[in-house]
Amino acid sequence: MKATAIAIVACVGVLSSTSLVAADAKKDAKSQVEFGISVAQRGLWREAIYRWEKATEIDPTYAAAYNDLAIGYEHEGQLDKARKAYEKALELDPNNSQVRQNYELFKEINDRTAQKEK
Amino acid sequence: MIGPLRKKNSAASGMRRLALACAAATLAAFAAACGTDYFEIPIETPIQPKLDVSPFQRVLVYGFVAGGTDDVDANQETVRLLRSQLRTKSSLRVIDADVVPLIDVARDQSQGGSNEDSAGPREGGAPPRASSGNGGSDRGAQGVTLPATIKDEKDLEPYERLFANTAYWKRIGEEFQNPLIVTGTVLFMSRSTSGFVQRDQETFDNLGRRRVMPMRTYMERKGFVLRPKFVFIDGRTGATMYSESYREEILYNAQQNTPALSSYFELMDRLVPNFLSALSSQKIRGTRVLLK
């Protein structure tokens, strides 16, 4: 009886600490994304890309980070990477109209480039 | 009588302004408290040129096989426009030569013209020749009957053989010290159409509220279609490096009288960035939405 109680308490402890770590990771990823936005607004796109890449490493389920990263790649002319990042963002958040709009605008440019490579 | 009334009005409008300012401040405070989760940001996407033009220092916009409406000399105008764009937006030096009536060159070739004289224009201002010399292997389109006037795509088709005549283009290239040659076809046609068009119509209800409703209305419209094909030829070999075709259309209300030349420039304006992106790297401006 006592052992069971200890086991339950231990499980609860592990679960709560795991969720705390996950929450911390999400918070950390969000702060990286926000910092990336603030530097992109000042024209420091390479730094922004670094921050957004970091955010996606910390939280691989963070759709907004992939969206921002795609925009950064697009601005740097890395169209292949941009496409992959947009597709990942849409995979994580398929109903996000803003990501979809960004992706549609990107595709217009990407299609034009693809045509020339034929 | 007028004085106090004015005073009253200005007091009322001052109150209104104060109320509006308060409302705006409240909204701003509310927005700040909520925090914005998206930011619109301008971006510039660099696009690499479609062609490797590094072997060339100079570009010759030679001439175009043009057809369609007689209101615009599409050959002259296209050559002039592309040359001026290339002068300012490409690193290549633009050769200032006479504009060649390419339609005559094609006809001459189809008739097996034996004029041994040089075909091309002269750099620096000699008058363009009505027909061009195409001795021997230059006769790429020989034996093909070419329509006397070009009114549509079908009429233009047989003229396209001219661009496959490598011997001819090689000779033009030699004459101008092996530049990149830009040529092609331009069809600028008038067009009229009628049918239902969706337009936004502004309405006001009984309370004076403005509404914009999409309305389908029957309209007769007229305008122009521009169909250019740009062909890029290596002046060293006479071979086609790359070609691209476009189609742009503009339609106006049938009552509106827009000159053909201004429509031509409006349509070309849409295509010029695509043309330039073949030769030089371009930056495409746009806006995207960053998300938190």
Coordinates of N, CA, C and O in Angstrom, one line a residue, chain B residues 110-186:
Chain B
S110 N 12.6 33.7 -97.0 CA 11.6 32.7 -97.5 C 11.6 32.7 -99.0 O 11.3 31.7 -99.6
Q111 N 11.9 33.9 -99.6 CA 12.0 34.0 -101.0 C 13.3 33.6 -101.6 O 13.5 33.8 -102.8
G112 N 14.2 33.3 -100.7 CA 15.6 32.9 -101.1 C 16.4 34.1 -101.6 O 17.1 34.0 -102.6
G113 N 16.2 35.2 -101.0 CA 16.9 36.5 -101.3 C 18.4 36.2 -101.5 O 19.0 35.6 -100.7
S114 N 19.0 36.8 -102.5 CA 20.4 36.5 -102.8 C 21.2 37.7 -102.6 O 22.3 37.8 -103.1
N115 N 20.7 38.7 -101.9 CA 21.4 39.9 -101.7 C 22.7 39.6 -100.9 O 22.6 39.2 -99.7
E116 N 23.8 39.7 -101.4 CA 25.0 39.3 -100.7 C 25.5 40.4 -99.7 O 26.4 40.1 -98.9
D117 N 24.9 41.5 -99.8 CA 25.2 42.5 -98.9 C 24.9 42.1 -97.4 O 24.1 41.3 -97.2
S118 N 25.5 42.8 -96.5 CA 25.3 42.4 -95.1 C 23.9 42.7 -94.7 O 23.2 43.6 -95.1
A119 N 23.4 41.8 -93.8 CA 22.0 41.9 -93.4 C 21.7 42.9 -92.4 O 20.6 43.5 -92.3
G120 N 22.6 43.1 -91.5 CA 22.3 43.8 -90.3 C 22.2 45.3 -90.3 O 22.5 45.9 -91.4
P121 N 21.9 45.9 -89.2 CA 21.9 47.3 -89.1 C 23.3 47.8 -88.9 O 24.2 47.0 -88.6
R122 N 23.5 49.1 -89.1 CA 24.8 49.6 -89.0 C 24.9 50.3 -87.6 O 23.9 51.1 -87.3
E123 N 25.9 50.1 -86.9 CA 26.1 50.8 -85.6 C 26.3 52.2 -85.9 O 27.1 52.6 -86.7
G124 N 25.5 53.1 -85.2 CA 25.7 54.5 -85.3 C 24.9 55.2 -86.3 O 25.2 56.4 -86.6
G125 N 24.0 54.6 -86.9 CA 23.0 55.5 -87.6 C 22.7 55.3 -89.1 O 21.9 56.1 -89.6
A126 N 23.3 54.4 -89.8 CA 22.9 54.3 -91.2 C 21.5 53.8 -91.3 O 21.0 53.1 -90.4
P127 N 20.7 54.2 -92.3 CA 19.3 53.8 -92.4 C 19.1 52.3 -92.5 O 19.9 51.6 -93.1
P128 N 18.1 51.8 -91.8 CA 17.8 50.4 -91.9 C 17.5 49.9 -93.3 O 16.8 50.7 -94.0
R129 N 17.9 48.7 -93.6 CA 17.5 48.2 -94.9 C 16.2 47.6 -94.9 O 15.8 46.9 -94.0
A130 N 15.5 47.7 -96.0 CA 14.2 47.1 -96.1 C 14.3 45.6 -96.2 O 13.5 44.8 -95.8
S131 N 15.3 45.1 -96.9 CA 15.5 43.7 -97.0 C 17.0 43.4 -96.6 O 17.8 44.2 -96.7
S132 N 17.2 42.2 -96.1 CA 18.5 41.8 -95.6 C 19.1 40.7 -96.5 O 18.4 39.9 -97.0
G133 N 20.4 40.8 -96.5 CA 21.1 39.8 -97.3 C 21.1 38.4 -96.6 O 21.3 38.3 -95.4
N134 N 20.9 37.4 -97.4 CA 20.9 36.1 -96.8 C 21.5 35.1 -97.8 O 20.8 34.2 -98.3
G135 N 22.7 35.3 -98.1 CA 23.3 34.4 -99.1 C 23.5 33.0 -98.5 O 23.6 32.8 -97.3
G136 N 23.5 32.0 -99.3 CA 23.9 30.6 -99.0 C 23.1 30.1 -97.8 O 21.9 30.0 -97.9
S137 N 23.8 29.7 -96.8 CA 23.2 28.9 -95.7 C 22.3 29.8 -94.8 O 21.6 29.3 -93.9
D138 N 22.2 31.1 -95.1 CA 21.4 32.0 -94.3 C 19.9 31.8 -94.6 O 19.0 32.3 -93.9
R139 N 19.6 31.0 -95.6 CA 18.2 30.9 -96.0 C 17.4 29.9 -95.2 O 16.9 28.9 -95.7
G140 N 17.2 30.3 -93.9 CA 16.6 29.3 -93.0 C 15.1 29.0 -93.3 O 14.6 27.9 -93.2
A141 N 14.4 30.0 -93.8 CA 12.9 29.9 -94.0 C 12.6 29.8 -95.5 O 11.5 30.0 -95.9
Q142 N 13.6 29.4 -96.3 CA 13.4 29.4 -97.7 C 12.3 28.4 -98.1 O 12.3 27.3 -97.6
G143 N 11.5 28.8 -99.1 CA 10.4 28.0 -99.6 C 9.2 28.0 -98.8 O 8.2 27.4 -99.1
V144 N 9.2 28.7 -97.7 CA 8.0 28.7 -96.8 C 7.2 30.0 -97.2 O 7.8 31.1 -97.3
T145 N 5.9 29.9 -97.4 CA 5.1 31.0 -97.7 C 4.7 31.8 -96.5 O 4.2 31.2 -95.5
L146 N 5.1 33.0 -96.4 CA 4.8 33.8 -95.2 C 3.6 34.7 -95.5 O 3.5 35.3 -96.5
P147 N 2.7 34.8 -94.5 CA 1.5 35.7 -94.7 C 2.0 37.1 -94.9 O 3.0 37.6 -94.3
A148 N 1.3 37.8 -95.8 CA 1.7 39.2 -96.1 C 1.5 40.1 -94.8 O 2.3 41.0 -94.6
T149 N 0.4 39.9 -94.1 CA 0.2 40.7 -92.9 C 0.1 39.7 -91.7 O -0.5 38.6 -91.8
I150 N 0.5 40.2 -90.6 CA 0.4 39.4 -89.3 C -0.7 39.9 -88.5 O -0.6 41.0 -88.0
K151 N -1.8 39.2 -88.4 CA -2.9 39.6 -87.6 C -3.1 38.8 -86.3 O -3.7 39.3 -85.4
D152 N -2.7 37.6 -86.3 CA -2.8 36.8 -85.1 C -1.7 35.8 -85.0 O -0.7 35.8 -85.8
E153 N -1.8 34.9 -84.0 CA -0.7 34.0 -83.7 C -0.4 33.0 -84.9 O 0.7 32.7 -85.1
K154 N -1.5 32.7 -85.6 CA -1.3 31.7 -86.7 C -0.4 32.3 -87.8 O 0.4 31.6 -88.4
D155 N -0.7 33.6 -88.1 CA 0.1 34.3 -89.1 C 1.6 34.4 -88.7 O 2.5 34.4 -89.5
L156 N 1.8 34.5 -87.4 CA 3.1 34.7 -86.8 C 4.0 33.4 -86.9 O 5.2 33.5 -87.0
E157 N 3.3 32.3 -86.8 CA 4.0 31.0 -86.6 C 5.1 30.7 -87.7 O 6.2 30.4 -87.3
P158 N 4.8 30.9 -89.0 CA 5.8 30.6 -90.0 C 7.1 31.5 -89.9 O 8.2 31.0 -90.3
Y159 N 6.9 32.6 -89.3 CA 8.1 33.5 -89.1 C 9.1 33.0 -88.1 O 10.2 33.5 -88.1
E160 N 8.6 32.1 -87.2 CA 9.5 31.7 -86.1 C 10.7 30.9 -86.6 O 11.7 30.8 -85.9
R161 N 10.7 30.4 -87.8 CA 11.8 29.7 -88.4 C 13.1 30.6 -88.5 O 14.2 30.0 -88.4
L162 N 12.8 31.8 -88.6 CA 14.0 32.8 -88.7 C 14.9 32.6 -87.5 O 16.1 32.7 -87.6
F163 N 14.4 32.3 -86.3 CA 15.2 32.3 -85.1 C 16.1 31.0 -85.1 O 17.0 30.9 -84.3
A164 N 15.7 30.0 -85.9 CA 16.5 28.8 -85.9 C 17.6 28.8 -87.0 O 18.4 27.9 -87.1
N165 N 17.7 29.9 -87.7 CA 18.7 30.1 -88.7 C 20.0 30.5 -88.1 O 20.3 31.7 -88.1
T166 N 20.7 29.6 -87.6 CA 22.0 29.9 -86.9 C 23.0 30.6 -87.7 O 23.7 31.5 -87.2
A167 N 23.0 30.3 -89.0 CA 24.1 30.9 -89.9 C 23.8 32.4 -90.0 O 24.7 33.2 -89.9
Y168 N 22.5 32.8 -90.1 CA 22.2 34.2 -90.2 C 22.6 34.9 -88.9 O 23.2 36.0 -88.9
W169 N 22.2 34.3 -87.8 CA 22.5 35.0 -86.5 C 23.9 35.0 -86.2 O 24.4 36.0 -85.5
K170 N 24.6 34.0 -86.6 CA 26.1 34.0 -86.4 C 26.7 35.2 -87.1 O 27.7 35.8 -86.6
R171 N 26.2 35.4 -88.3 CA 26.8 36.5 -89.2 C 26.5 37.8 -88.5 O 27.3 38.7 -88.5
I172 N 25.3 38.0 -88.0 CA 25.0 39.2 -87.3 C 25.9 39.4 -86.1 O 26.4 40.5 -85.8
G173 N 26.1 38.3 -85.4 CA 27.0 38.3 -84.2 C 28.4 38.7 -84.6 O 29.0 39.6 -83.9
E174 N 28.9 38.2 -85.6 CA 30.2 38.5 -86.1 C 30.3 40.0 -86.4 O 31.3 40.7 -86.1
E175 N 29.3 40.5 -87.0 CA 29.3 41.9 -87.4 C 29.3 42.9 -86.2 O 29.9 44.0 -86.3
F176 N 28.8 42.4 -85.1 CA 28.8 43.2 -83.9 C 29.7 42.7 -82.8 O 29.5 43.0 -81.6
Q177 N 30.7 42.0 -83.1 CA 31.7 41.5 -82.2 C 31.1 40.6 -81.1 O 31.3 40.8 -79.9
N178 N 30.3 39.6 -81.6 CA 29.7 38.6 -80.7 C 29.0 39.0 -79.5 O 29.3 38.6 -78.4
P179 N 27.9 39.8 -79.7 CA 27.2 40.2 -78.5 C 26.1 39.2 -78.2 O 25.9 38.2 -78.9
L180 N 25.4 39.4 -77.1 CA 24.2 38.6 -76.8 C 23.1 39.3 -77.7 O 23.0 40.6 -77.7
I181 N 22.4 38.5 -78.5 CA 21.4 39.1 -79.4 C 20.0 38.9 -78.8 O 19.6 37.8 -78.4
V182 N 19.2 40.0 -78.7 CA 17.8 39.8 -78.2 C 16.9 40.1 -79.4 O 17.0 41.1 -80.1
T183 N 16.0 39.2 -79.7 CA 15.1 39.3 -80.8 C 13.8 38.6 -80.4 O 13.6 38.3 -79.2
G184 N 12.9 38.4 -81.4 CA 11.7 37.6 -81.0 C 10.5 38.1 -81.9 O 10.7 38.7 -82.9
T185 N 9.3 37.9 -81.3 CA 8.1 38.3 -82.0 C 7.3 39.1 -81.0 O 7.3 38.9 -79.8
V186 N 6.5 40.1 -81.6 CA 5.6 40.8 -80.8 C 4.2 41.0 -81.5 O 4.2 41.4 -82.6

